[in-house]
């Protein structure tokens, strides 16, 4: 059974940082591209960042480029998202997802999400 479990969300002030983690199990993690997605209140699902199976190529939505860093540790079956310079508009539920189409919101499995709230 494929499982993706996010952690690391919370309440942070504008300009602050968080690191999200996603523990994967039930499939060969190192063979699949992965994505971070988010959904803000009242809005649709948004693609945030993606990473290839080996971690050699990463891409970001323009809204987070230069502030967020995606990475993975295939030995630990874990995906990460380092978020710096957080803004109130980054407030959302963040999901890790097993991508079916690189650099998009398309996925076949995603986690339950972790809430990130940016507020003073």
XYZ file of C-alpha atoms in Angstrom:
120
model
C 0.000 0.000 0.000
C 1.375 3.361 -1.028
C 1.615 5.793 1.872
C 2.833 9.381 1.956
C 2.955 11.101 5.326
C 3.796 14.786 5.568
C 5.095 16.573 8.651
C 6.719 19.841 9.615
C 3.932 22.331 9.065
C 2.907 24.956 11.577
C 2.418 28.623 12.313
C 5.253 30.944 11.341
C 5.670 34.689 11.071
C 6.228 36.355 7.710
C 9.858 35.988 6.696
C 10.231 32.799 8.684
C 11.232 29.326 7.589
C 9.902 25.797 7.774
C 11.048 22.437 6.480
C 8.408 19.962 5.405
C 9.121 16.253 5.225
C 7.252 13.458 3.484
C 7.886 9.850 4.465
C 7.094 7.464 1.643
C 6.403 3.743 1.793
C 4.788 0.977 -0.231
C 6.630 1.631 -3.488
C 10.130 2.072 -4.848
C 10.556 5.696 -3.868
C 13.819 6.187 -5.724
C 12.227 5.303 -9.056
C 9.508 7.963 -9.054
C 9.353 11.699 -9.594
C 7.699 13.524 -6.726
C 5.882 16.803 -6.279
C 4.837 19.226 -3.615
C 1.368 20.670 -4.100
C -0.625 23.126 -2.013
C -4.176 24.279 -1.590
C -4.999 27.618 -0.045
C -8.390 28.292 1.526
C -11.025 28.696 -1.167
C -8.582 27.993 -3.995
C -7.704 25.084 -6.205
C -4.761 22.737 -6.011
C -1.495 24.404 -7.037
C 1.747 22.755 -8.120
C 4.621 24.123 -6.027
C 7.695 22.112 -6.945
C 8.860 18.860 -8.483
C 11.935 16.663 -8.441
C 13.057 13.808 -10.643
C 13.612 10.313 -9.291
C 17.362 10.785 -8.876
C 16.961 14.319 -7.581
C 19.078 15.747 -10.359
C 16.438 18.071 -11.775
C 14.160 20.346 -9.777
C 11.669 22.995 -10.795
C 9.539 25.507 -8.996
C 6.419 27.561 -9.490
C 7.262 31.194 -10.123
C 5.535 32.142 -6.873
C 8.095 30.227 -4.768
C 11.210 30.303 -6.934
C 14.238 31.488 -4.992
C 12.555 30.885 -1.631
C 11.716 27.154 -1.596
C 14.052 24.214 -2.113
C 12.905 20.680 -2.863
C 15.164 17.728 -2.143
C 14.994 14.015 -1.501
C 16.907 11.300 0.287
C 16.231 8.060 -1.550
C 18.055 6.041 1.107
C 15.542 7.300 3.664
C 12.517 7.289 1.336
C 11.907 10.910 2.263
C 11.013 14.033 0.325
C 11.674 17.515 1.697
C 10.611 21.086 1.070
C 12.650 23.824 2.648
C 10.666 27.057 2.730
C 12.404 30.346 3.446
C 11.099 33.890 3.317
C 7.553 32.757 3.937
C 4.729 35.116 2.995
C 1.090 35.200 4.107
C 0.105 34.051 0.615
C 2.029 30.818 1.223
C -0.622 29.825 3.766
C -2.084 26.530 2.577
C -2.279 22.818 3.164
C 0.832 21.303 1.629
C 0.771 17.846 0.090
C 3.479 15.595 -1.212
C 2.432 13.571 -4.193
C 3.736 10.827 -6.435
C 3.828 12.514 -9.804
C 2.351 10.955 -12.920
C 3.256 13.936 -15.059
C 6.353 15.900 -14.257
C 5.988 19.560 -13.283
C 2.212 19.466 -12.894
C -0.563 18.770 -10.405
C -1.094 15.307 -11.869
C -0.470 12.512 -9.381
C -1.721 9.097 -8.428
C -1.129 9.225 -4.668
C -0.811 12.077 -2.230
C -0.539 12.419 1.527
C -3.041 13.812 3.985
C -1.340 17.187 3.981
C 0.267 19.443 6.542
C -1.007 22.936 7.356
C 1.304 25.894 6.901
C 0.055 29.205 8.258
C 2.053 32.384 7.767
C 0.795 35.165 9.981
C 2.002 37.752 12.443
